[in-house]
Short mmCIF file of C-alpha atoms in Angstrom, two decimals:
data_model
loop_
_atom_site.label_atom_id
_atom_site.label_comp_id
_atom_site.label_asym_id
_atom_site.label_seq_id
_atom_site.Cartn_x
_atom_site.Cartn_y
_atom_site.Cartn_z
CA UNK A 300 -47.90 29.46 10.49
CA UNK A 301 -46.67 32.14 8.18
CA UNK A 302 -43.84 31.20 5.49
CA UNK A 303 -41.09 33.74 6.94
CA UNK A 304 -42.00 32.02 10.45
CA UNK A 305 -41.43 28.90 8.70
CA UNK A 306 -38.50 30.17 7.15
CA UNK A 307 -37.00 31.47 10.31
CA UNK A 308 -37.68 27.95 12.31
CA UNK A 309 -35.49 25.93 9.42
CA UNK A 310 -32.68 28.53 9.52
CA UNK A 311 -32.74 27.99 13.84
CA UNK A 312 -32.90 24.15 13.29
CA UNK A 313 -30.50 24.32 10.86
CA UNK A 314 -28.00 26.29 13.10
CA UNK A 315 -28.62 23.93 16.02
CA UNK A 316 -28.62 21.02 14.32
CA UNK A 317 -24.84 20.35 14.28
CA UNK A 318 -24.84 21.22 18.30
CA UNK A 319 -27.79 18.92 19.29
CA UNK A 320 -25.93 16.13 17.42
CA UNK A 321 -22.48 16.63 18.81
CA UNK A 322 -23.18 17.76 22.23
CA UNK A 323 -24.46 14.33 23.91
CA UNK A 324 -21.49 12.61 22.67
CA UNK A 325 -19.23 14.94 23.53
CA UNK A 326 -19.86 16.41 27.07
CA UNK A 327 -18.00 13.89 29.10
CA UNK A 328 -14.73 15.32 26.46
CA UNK A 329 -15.57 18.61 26.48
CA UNK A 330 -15.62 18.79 30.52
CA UNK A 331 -11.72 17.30 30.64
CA UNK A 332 -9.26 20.09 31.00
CA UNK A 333 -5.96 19.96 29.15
CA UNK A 334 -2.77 19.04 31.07
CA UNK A 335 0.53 21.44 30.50
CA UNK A 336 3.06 20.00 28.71
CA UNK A 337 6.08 20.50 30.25
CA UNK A 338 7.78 17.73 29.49
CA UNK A 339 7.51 15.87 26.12
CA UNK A 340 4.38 13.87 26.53
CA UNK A 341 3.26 10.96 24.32
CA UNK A 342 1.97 11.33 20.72
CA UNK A 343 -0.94 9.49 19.30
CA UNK A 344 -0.28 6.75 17.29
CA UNK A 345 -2.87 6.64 13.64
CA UNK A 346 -5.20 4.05 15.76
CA UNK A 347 -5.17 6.44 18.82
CA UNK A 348 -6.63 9.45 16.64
CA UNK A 349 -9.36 7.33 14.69
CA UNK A 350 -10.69 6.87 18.24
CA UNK A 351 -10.61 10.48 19.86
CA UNK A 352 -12.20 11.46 16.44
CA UNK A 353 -15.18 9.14 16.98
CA UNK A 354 -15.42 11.29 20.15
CA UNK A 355 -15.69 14.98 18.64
CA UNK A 356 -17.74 16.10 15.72
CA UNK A 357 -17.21 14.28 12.38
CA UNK A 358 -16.82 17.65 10.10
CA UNK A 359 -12.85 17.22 12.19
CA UNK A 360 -10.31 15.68 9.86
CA UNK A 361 -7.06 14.26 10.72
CA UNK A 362 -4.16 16.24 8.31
CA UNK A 363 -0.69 15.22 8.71
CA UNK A 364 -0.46 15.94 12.38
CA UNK A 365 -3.15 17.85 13.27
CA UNK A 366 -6.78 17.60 13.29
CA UNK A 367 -8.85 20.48 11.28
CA UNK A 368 -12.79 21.75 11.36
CA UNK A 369 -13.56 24.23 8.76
CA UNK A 370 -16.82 26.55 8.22
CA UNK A 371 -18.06 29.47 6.26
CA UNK A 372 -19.97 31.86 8.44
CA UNK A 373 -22.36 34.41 7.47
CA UNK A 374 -19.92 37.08 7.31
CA UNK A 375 -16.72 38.59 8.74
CA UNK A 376 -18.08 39.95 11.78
CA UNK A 377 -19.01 36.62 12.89
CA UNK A 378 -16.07 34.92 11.89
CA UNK A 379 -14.43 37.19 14.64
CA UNK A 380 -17.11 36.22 17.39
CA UNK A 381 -16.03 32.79 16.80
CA UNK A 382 -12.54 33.27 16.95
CA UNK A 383 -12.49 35.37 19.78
CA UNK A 384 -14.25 32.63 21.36
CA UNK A 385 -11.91 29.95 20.45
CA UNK A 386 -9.64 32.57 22.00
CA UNK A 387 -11.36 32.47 25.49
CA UNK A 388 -11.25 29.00 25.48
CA UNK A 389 -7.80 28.53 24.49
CA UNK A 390 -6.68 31.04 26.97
CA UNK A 391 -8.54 29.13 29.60
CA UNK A 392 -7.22 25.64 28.89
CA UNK A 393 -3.64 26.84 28.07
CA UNK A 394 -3.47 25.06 24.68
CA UNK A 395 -3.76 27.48 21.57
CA UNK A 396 -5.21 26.42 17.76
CA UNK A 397 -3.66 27.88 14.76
CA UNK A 398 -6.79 29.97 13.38
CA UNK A 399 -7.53 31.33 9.74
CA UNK A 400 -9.94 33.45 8.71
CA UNK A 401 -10.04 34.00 5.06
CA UNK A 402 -11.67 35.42 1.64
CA UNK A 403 -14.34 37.23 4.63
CA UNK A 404 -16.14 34.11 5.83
CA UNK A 405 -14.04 30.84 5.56
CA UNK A 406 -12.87 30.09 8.62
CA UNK A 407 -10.77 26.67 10.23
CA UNK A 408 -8.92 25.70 13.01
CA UNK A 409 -6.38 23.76 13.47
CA UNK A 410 -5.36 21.69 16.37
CA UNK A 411 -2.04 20.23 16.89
CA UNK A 412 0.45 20.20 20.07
CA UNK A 413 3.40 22.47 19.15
CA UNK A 414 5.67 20.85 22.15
CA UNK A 415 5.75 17.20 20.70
CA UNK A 416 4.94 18.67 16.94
CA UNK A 417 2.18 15.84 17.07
CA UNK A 418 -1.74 14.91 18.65
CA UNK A 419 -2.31 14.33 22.09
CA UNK A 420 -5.41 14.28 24.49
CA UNK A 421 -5.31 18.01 24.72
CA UNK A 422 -5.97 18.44 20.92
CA UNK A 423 -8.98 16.77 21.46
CA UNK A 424 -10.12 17.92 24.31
CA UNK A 425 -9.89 21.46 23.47
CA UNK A 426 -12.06 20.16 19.48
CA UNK A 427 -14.82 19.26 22.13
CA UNK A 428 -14.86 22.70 23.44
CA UNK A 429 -14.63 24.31 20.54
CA UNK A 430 -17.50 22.10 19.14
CA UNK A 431 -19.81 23.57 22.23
CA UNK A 432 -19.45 27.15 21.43
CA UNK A 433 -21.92 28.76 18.83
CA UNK A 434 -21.24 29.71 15.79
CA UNK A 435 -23.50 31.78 13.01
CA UNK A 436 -23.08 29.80 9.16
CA UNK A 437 -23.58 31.10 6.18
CA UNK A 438 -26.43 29.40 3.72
CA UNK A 439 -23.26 29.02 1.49
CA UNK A 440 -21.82 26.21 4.70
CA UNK A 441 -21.48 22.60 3.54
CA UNK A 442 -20.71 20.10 5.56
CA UNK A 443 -17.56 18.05 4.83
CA UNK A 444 -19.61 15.22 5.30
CA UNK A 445 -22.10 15.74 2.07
#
């Protein structure tokens, strides 16, 4: 095996690698579909959330009253991939991130429901779908967990 075969196989496994961990654990989430909320609907309480985050990917953070996943992708271009497939996604499930894109390549989302101005099941239903889609890092990415 060649080094820039080599090279090419730890730049895959390092793309996958966050998907392969996350997707087992979150499937049974990710395949829930949100529920409108169309009348004021009950807010998590601090012990609720610590739960539903053991159920999405660990680079989410509770802030305030929202949950947030950052990344740096490999450039601009992707960046808009990935948020125009958050967009499908949130257009599907009727629940809508706040998104930001900025300085080219740093990119989060944030997840809060706007009705009750708090979390709910959708916020983290809609994490575990955003954790399933695929996303392009930059070799600049590090994890919030390191």
């Amino acid at each position: 095996i060649n080094a820039e075969y080599m090279g090419t196989l730890s730049e895959c496994l390092f793309f996958f690698r966050p998907f392969y961990l996350t997707f087992v654990a979150m499937s049974a989430l990710a395949a829930q579909t949100c529920t409108p909320c169309t009348t004021p609907g009950k807010v998590f309480t601090a012990e609720e959330i610590q739960q539903h985050l053991q159920q999405i990917s660990p680079e989410w953070e509770a802030v305030e009253s929202r949950i947030r996943r950052c990344w740096t992708v490999r450039n601009f271009a992707e960046g808009i991939k990935f948020l125009n497939a958050v967009s499908e996604v949130a257009q599907t499930v009727q629940h809508h991130p706040d998104v930001h894109l900025t300085s080219y390549q740093s990119l989060c989302v944030e997840i809060y429901t706007h009705s009750v101005s708090g979390l709910t099941a959708n916020d983290f239903i809609l994490a575990a779908k955003i954790d399933a889609l695929p996303i392009v890092l930059s070799k600049k990415h590090k994890s919030r967990l390191e």
